[in-house]
Coordinates of C-alpha atoms in Angstrom, one line a residue:
X1 CA -14.6 27.4 -15.8
X2 CA -17.1 24.8 -17.6
X3 CA -16.5 21.6 -19.0
X4 CA -18.6 18.1 -19.6
X5 CA -17.3 14.8 -18.9
X6 CA -19.4 11.1 -18.7
X7 CA -20.0 10.4 -15.3
X8 CA -18.3 6.7 -15.4
X9 CA -15.0 8.7 -16.3
X10 CA -15.1 10.9 -13.3
X11 CA -16.0 8.8 -11.0
X12 CA -12.6 6.7 -11.9
X13 CA -10.9 9.8 -11.6
X14 CA -12.6 11.2 -8.5
X15 CA -12.2 7.9 -6.8
X16 CA -8.1 8.2 -7.6
X17 CA -7.6 11.8 -7.2
X18 CA -9.6 12.2 -3.2
X19 CA -7.7 9.3 -2.0
X20 CA -5.2 11.2 -0.1
X21 CA -8.0 13.8 1.3
X22 CA -7.7 14.1 5.2
X23 CA -10.5 14.0 7.5
X24 CA -12.0 17.1 9.1
X25 CA -8.1 19.0 8.9
X26 CA -8.2 22.1 11.1
X27 CA -7.3 24.0 7.8
X28 CA -10.4 23.8 5.8
X29 CA -9.0 24.1 2.5
X30 CA -6.7 20.6 2.8
X31 CA -10.3 18.9 3.1
X32 CA -10.9 20.2 -0.4
X33 CA -9.9 18.7 -4.1
X34 CA -8.5 20.9 -6.2
X35 CA -10.0 20.8 -9.8
X36 CA -7.8 22.3 -12.9
X37 CA -9.5 22.1 -16.6
X38 CA -7.7 22.8 -19.3
X39 CA -6.5 21.7 -22.9
X40 CA -9.1 18.9 -22.8
X41 CA -7.9 17.7 -19.7
X42 CA -9.2 17.5 -16.2
X43 CA -7.1 16.8 -13.0
X44 CA -8.4 16.1 -9.5
X45 CA -5.9 16.4 -6.5
X46 CA -5.9 15.8 -2.8
X47 CA -3.2 16.5 -0.1
X48 CA -3.0 15.6 3.5
X49 CA 0.5 17.7 3.9
X50 CA 2.2 14.5 4.2
X51 CA 0.6 12.7 0.9
X52 CA -0.4 13.8 -2.3
X53 CA -2.0 12.2 -5.3
X54 CA -3.5 13.8 -8.6
X55 CA -5.5 11.9 -11.1
X56 CA -6.0 13.1 -14.9
X57 CA -8.4 12.3 -17.8
X58 CA -9.9 13.7 -21.1
X59 CA -13.2 16.0 -20.6
X60 CA -14.6 18.5 -23.0
X61 CA -13.3 22.0 -22.2
X62 CA -15.2 25.2 -22.7
X63 CA -13.4 27.1 -20.6
X64 CA -10.2 26.8 -18.8
X65 CA -10.1 27.2 -15.2
X66 CA -9.4 25.8 -11.5
X67 CA -11.2 25.9 -7.9
X68 CA -11.2 23.6 -5.2
X69 CA -14.7 21.9 -3.5
X70 CA -14.9 19.9 -0.7
X71 CA -13.3 16.1 -1.4
X72 CA -15.9 13.8 0.4
X73 CA -18.8 15.8 -1.1
X74 CA -17.5 15.4 -4.3
X75 CA -17.1 11.7 -4.3
X76 CA -20.3 11.0 -2.6
X77 CA -22.3 13.3 -5.3
X78 CA -20.3 11.6 -8.1
X79 CA -21.3 8.1 -6.7
X80 CA -25.2 8.7 -6.6
X81 CA -25.1 10.1 -10.4
X82 CA -26.7 7.5 -13.0
X83 CA -23.7 5.3 -15.1
X84 CA -23.4 6.5 -18.2
X85 CA -24.7 10.0 -17.9
X86 CA -22.7 13.0 -19.0
X87 CA -22.2 16.0 -16.2
X88 CA -21.5 19.5 -17.2
X89 CA -19.9 21.7 -14.6
X90 CA -20.0 25.6 -14.8
X91 CA -18.3 27.8 -12.2
X92 CA -20.5 30.8 -11.0
X93 CA -17.4 33.1 -10.1
X94 CA -20.1 35.6 -8.6
X95 CA -21.2 33.3 -6.2
X96 CA -18.1 31.5 -5.7
X97 CA -19.8 28.0 -6.4
X98 CA -19.4 25.5 -9.1
X99 CA -22.6 23.9 -10.3
X100 CA -22.8 20.3 -11.7
X101 CA -25.9 19.4 -13.7
X102 CA -26.6 15.4 -14.7
X103 CA -29.8 15.1 -16.7
X104 CA -32.6 16.7 -14.1
X105 CA -29.8 16.5 -11.4
X106 CA -28.4 19.9 -10.4
X107 CA -25.9 19.9 -7.8
X108 CA -24.1 23.3 -6.6
X109 CA -20.5 22.8 -4.5
X110 CA -19.1 25.8 -2.2
X111 CA -15.5 26.7 -3.6
X112 CA -12.3 28.1 -2.2
X113 CA -9.6 29.2 -4.4
X114 CA -7.3 26.9 -6.1
X115 CA -4.1 29.4 -5.3
X116 CA -4.7 28.9 -1.7
X117 CA -4.8 24.9 -2.0
X118 CA -1.5 23.4 -0.4
X119 CA 0.1 21.7 -3.3
X120 CA 3.3 19.5 -2.9
X121 CA 6.0 20.0 -5.6
X122 CA 6.4 16.7 -7.8
X123 CA 10.4 16.6 -7.2
X124 CA 12.1 14.9 -10.2
X125 CA 16.0 14.8 -8.5
X126 CA 16.9 11.8 -7.2
X127 CA 17.0 8.1 -8.1
X128 CA 14.8 7.1 -11.2
X129 CA 13.7 3.9 -11.8
X130 CA 10.7 2.2 -13.3
X131 CA 8.6 -1.0 -11.7
X132 CA 5.8 -3.0 -12.8
X133 CA 2.4 -2.8 -10.6
X134 CA 2.7 -6.8 -10.1
X135 CA 5.8 -6.5 -8.2
X136 CA 4.6 -3.2 -6.2
X137 CA 2.2 -5.8 -5.1
X138 CA 4.5 -8.2 -4.5
X139 CA 6.8 -5.5 -2.3
X140 CA 4.0 -4.2 -0.4
X141 CA 1.3 -6.5 0.0
X142 CA 2.3 -7.8 3.6
X143 CA 5.2 -6.0 4.4
X144 CA 3.5 -2.9 6.0
X145 CA 1.7 -5.4 8.2
X146 CA 4.4 -6.1 10.7
X147 CA 5.8 -2.3 11.8
X148 CA 7.2 -1.3 15.0
X149 CA 4.7 0.6 17.3
X150 CA 7.7 2.2 18.9
X151 CA 7.2 6.1 18.3
X152 CA 9.8 7.9 16.1
X153 CA 11.3 4.4 15.6
X154 CA 12.2 4.0 11.6
X155 CA 10.7 0.6 12.0
X156 CA 7.4 2.3 12.2
X157 CA 8.1 2.5 8.2
X158 CA 9.0 -0.3 5.2
X159 CA 12.5 -0.1 3.8
X160 CA 12.3 0.0 0.4
X161 CA 15.9 -0.7 -0.3
X162 CA 18.8 -2.5 -2.4
X163 CA 19.5 -5.9 -1.2
X164 CA 22.5 -6.8 -0.2
X165 CA 23.6 -8.8 -3.5
X166 CA 22.6 -5.6 -5.2
X167 CA 20.5 -7.8 -7.4
X168 CA 17.3 -7.5 -5.9
X169 CA 15.0 -4.3 -4.8
X170 CA 13.9 -5.4 -1.0
X171 CA 11.0 -4.2 1.0
X172 CA 11.0 -5.1 4.7
X173 CA 8.5 -4.5 7.8
X174 CA 9.7 -5.7 10.9
X175 CA 8.7 -5.1 14.7
X176 CA 11.8 -6.3 15.9
X177 CA 10.9 -9.9 16.2
X178 CA 8.3 -10.5 13.5
X179 CA 9.9 -10.0 10.4
X180 CA 8.3 -9.6 6.2
X181 CA 11.0 -9.1 3.5
X182 CA 9.9 -9.3 -0.3
X183 CA 12.0 -8.7 -3.0
X184 CA 11.9 -8.4 -6.8
X185 CA 14.8 -8.0 -9.2
X186 CA 16.2 -4.7 -9.1
X187 CA 15.3 -2.2 -11.7
X188 CA 17.9 -0.1 -13.6
X189 CA 18.6 3.3 -11.0
X190 CA 17.2 2.0 -7.8
X191 CA 20.8 1.7 -6.6
X192 CA 21.0 5.3 -7.0
X193 CA 18.5 5.7 -3.8
X194 CA 20.3 8.0 -1.0
X195 CA 22.0 5.7 1.2
X196 CA 20.7 4.3 4.6
X197 CA 23.1 2.7 6.8
X198 CA 25.4 2.0 3.8
X199 CA 22.2 0.9 2.1
X200 CA 20.5 2.4 -0.8
X201 CA 17.2 3.0 0.4
X202 CA 14.0 4.7 2.0
X203 CA 11.6 4.5 4.5
X204 CA 8.1 4.7 3.6
X205 CA 5.0 5.2 6.1
X206 CA 2.6 2.4 6.2
X207 CA -0.1 5.1 4.9
X208 CA 2.3 5.6 2.0
X209 CA 2.8 1.9 1.0
X210 CA -1.0 1.3 1.3
X211 CA -1.9 4.4 -1.1
X212 CA 1.0 3.0 -3.4
X213 CA -1.1 -0.3 -3.4
X214 CA -4.6 1.2 -4.1
X215 CA -3.6 3.4 -7.0
X216 CA -0.7 1.1 -8.8
X217 CA -1.7 -2.2 -8.2
X218 CA -3.1 -2.7 -11.6
X219 CA -0.8 -0.8 -12.9
X220 CA 1.5 -2.3 -15.7
X221 CA 4.4 -0.1 -15.1
X222 CA 5.1 2.6 -12.5
X223 CA 7.4 5.3 -12.7
X224 CA 9.3 5.9 -9.5
X225 CA 11.7 8.9 -8.3
X226 CA 13.3 8.4 -4.7
X227 CA 15.6 11.2 -2.9
X228 CA 16.2 12.1 0.7
X229 CA 13.2 13.5 1.4
X230 CA 10.3 12.5 -0.9
X231 CA 9.0 9.8 -3.5
X232 CA 7.1 10.0 -6.4
X233 CA 5.1 7.4 -8.0
X234 CA 3.3 8.4 -11.4
X235 CA 1.9 6.9 -14.6
X236 CA 0.0 8.8 -17.5
X237 CA -2.9 9.0 -15.5
X238 CA -2.0 9.2 -11.8
X239 CA 0.6 11.0 -9.9
X240 CA 1.2 10.6 -6.0
X241 CA 4.2 11.8 -3.9
X242 CA 5.1 11.2 0.0
X243 CA 7.6 12.4 2.6
X244 CA 9.5 9.9 3.8
X245 CA 10.5 8.8 7.3
X246 CA 13.3 9.8 8.5
X247 CA 15.9 8.1 10.6
X248 CA 18.4 4.9 9.8
X249 CA 16.9 1.7 9.7
X250 CA 18.7 -0.8 11.7
X251 CA 20.6 -4.0 10.7
X252 CA 17.4 -6.5 10.4
X253 CA 19.5 -9.6 8.8
X254 CA 19.8 -11.3 12.3
X255 CA 16.5 -11.5 12.1
X256 CA 16.4 -13.7 9.0
X257 CA 17.1 -17.1 9.5
X258 CA 19.7 -18.8 7.9
X259 CA 19.8 -21.8 5.3
X260 CA 19.6 -24.7 7.6
X261 CA 18.9 -28.3 6.2
X262 CA 16.4 -28.9 8.3
X263 CA 12.9 -27.7 7.0
X264 CA 9.5 -28.4 6.7
X265 CA 7.8 -28.3 3.4
X266 CA 3.8 -28.2 3.2
X267 CA 1.7 -26.9 0.8
X268 CA 0.5 -23.4 1.6
X269 CA -3.2 -24.0 1.2
X270 CA -3.5 -26.6 3.3
X271 CA -1.4 -25.6 6.2
X272 CA -3.1 -21.8 5.5
X273 CA -6.4 -23.5 6.0
X274 CA -5.3 -26.0 9.0
X275 CA -3.8 -22.9 10.7
X276 CA -7.2 -20.6 10.3
X277 CA -9.3 -23.3 11.8
X278 CA -6.6 -23.4 14.7
X279 CA -5.7 -20.0 15.3
X280 CA -9.5 -19.3 16.4
X281 CA -8.9 -21.7 19.6
X282 CA -5.9 -20.0 20.3
X283 CA -5.8 -18.0 23.5
X284 CA -4.9 -14.3 23.8
X285 CA -3.8 -14.2 27.0
X286 CA -0.9 -17.0 25.5
X287 CA 0.1 -14.9 22.7
X288 CA -2.1 -16.8 20.3
X289 CA 0.3 -19.5 20.8
X290 CA 0.2 -22.7 18.4
X291 CA 2.4 -25.9 19.3
X292 CA 4.2 -27.3 16.2
X293 CA 6.6 -30.1 15.4
X294 CA 7.6 -32.2 12.8
X295 CA 6.2 -36.5 12.6
X296 CA 6.7 -39.2 10.8
X297 CA 2.9 -38.3 9.9
X298 CA 3.8 -34.6 8.8
X299 CA 3.7 -31.5 10.2
X300 CA 1.6 -31.3 13.4
X301 CA -0.3 -28.2 14.6
X302 CA -2.0 -28.1 18.1
X303 CA -3.9 -25.8 20.1
X304 CA -5.5 -25.8 23.8
X305 CA -7.1 -23.6 25.9
X306 CA -9.8 -23.3 28.6
X307 CA -12.1 -22.8 25.9
X308 CA -11.1 -25.9 23.9
X309 CA -8.7 -27.5 21.8
X310 CA -7.6 -28.9 18.4
X311 CA -5.0 -30.8 16.7
X312 CA -4.3 -31.3 13.3
X313 CA -1.3 -33.1 10.8
X314 CA -0.7 -31.3 7.3
X315 CA 1.1 -33.6 5.0
X316 CA 4.5 -32.4 4.5
X317 CA 8.1 -33.5 3.5
X318 CA 9.9 -33.0 6.6
X319 CA 13.9 -32.8 6.0
X320 CA 16.0 -33.3 9.3
X321 CA 14.9 -33.3 13.0
X322 CA 12.2 -30.9 14.2
X323 CA 12.2 -30.1 17.5
X324 CA 8.9 -28.7 19.1
X325 CA 8.3 -25.1 18.9
X326 CA 5.7 -22.2 19.6
X327 CA 4.5 -19.6 17.4
X328 CA 1.8 -16.9 17.1
X329 CA -1.3 -18.4 15.3
X330 CA -2.1 -14.8 13.9
X331 CA 1.2 -14.3 12.8
X332 CA 1.6 -17.8 11.0
X333 CA -1.7 -17.3 9.4
X334 CA -0.7 -14.1 8.3
X335 CA 2.9 -15.5 6.9
X336 CA 1.2 -18.1 4.8
X337 CA -1.1 -15.6 3.3
X338 CA 1.3 -13.6 2.2
X339 CA 2.8 -16.3 0.0
X340 CA -0.3 -16.5 -2.3
X341 CA 1.1 -15.0 -4.8
X342 CA 4.0 -17.8 -5.1
X343 CA 1.0 -20.5 -5.3
X344 CA -0.6 -18.4 -8.2
X345 CA 2.9 -19.0 -9.9
X346 CA 2.6 -22.5 -9.7
X347 CA 5.0 -22.9 -6.9
X348 CA 2.2 -24.2 -4.5
X349 CA 4.6 -25.0 -1.5
X350 CA 6.4 -23.3 1.0
X351 CA 9.0 -24.5 3.4
X352 CA 9.1 -23.2 7.0
X353 CA 12.4 -22.8 8.9
X354 CA 12.0 -23.0 13.0
X355 CA 15.3 -21.0 14.3
X356 CA 15.5 -21.3 18.4
X357 CA 11.8 -22.3 18.6
X358 CA 10.8 -18.5 17.8
X359 CA 11.1 -17.2 14.0
X360 CA 9.7 -18.4 10.8
X361 CA 11.0 -16.8 7.7
X362 CA 9.0 -17.8 4.4
X363 CA 11.8 -18.5 1.6

């Protein structure tokens, strides 16, 4: 195996390709990245047995081949190389070493056989649809922040499914009392996902959701294949597959506040700024509680504790009689920040609905 590639192109491929590498796996070869070069293309892949990512790009191939090297060492070496330099890799089959040369720099990587590397199959059976990278950010940007900590609960994951109206693809994360739900128009083919409690959908782990965001948040279009056991995302240069969480996702609809005449409409930016300041005074012993109420002057937010307190009024449009209610300030801050993309789309306000003084839903 022998090939040459520009350091900058290699750094991009390595960054994507090693993103699923485990740390200190008892299976030593699982800590390695698989490198395959053939037909003018290099691919670098890693897996932690649950997830696998493979990044590809162009290179000058003199001799085809495949091997594996320690993923963390590969990234560390490539990151330190001077930008713009060409890097030549040569396999020393007698010593089982991969040698990288860049200018006066020379690095030797011990290798293990590529055929022993625990590759996952990219299953192409199941529902197939396409989605924009921006829509993946909308769906997954905050839903993984509210997940159950109960072991073996389906609510430990994000439920990606076709919503009740059949017109939207929804992602839901909930602890059982706090819920995030984001929707985008349902792409053609999403309705063919396996049924979960009579709803077409699959449950993704938080690790899977975070990996998808890292890899595809800037992608124009991402292809998706989902079946009962795994989900597969791919573009021309990056392929990612992951196992799914198994179980029936519970009916979360009772946690979603019903439409009501009473609401508080505030500037997202102004309210988020106020909550970020007051939340620092909220007591952990009292559940980071903020006290809120509607008034003639606007939306009142107050906090008090043994370490101090504060009160502020956010300019707001109050619809109906709003009874005073308390809410976890950390949750409220996260909820407001989750609507930041809406503000960038010239929708600068957010409606807050208080239900039974304990639930809040952004709409």
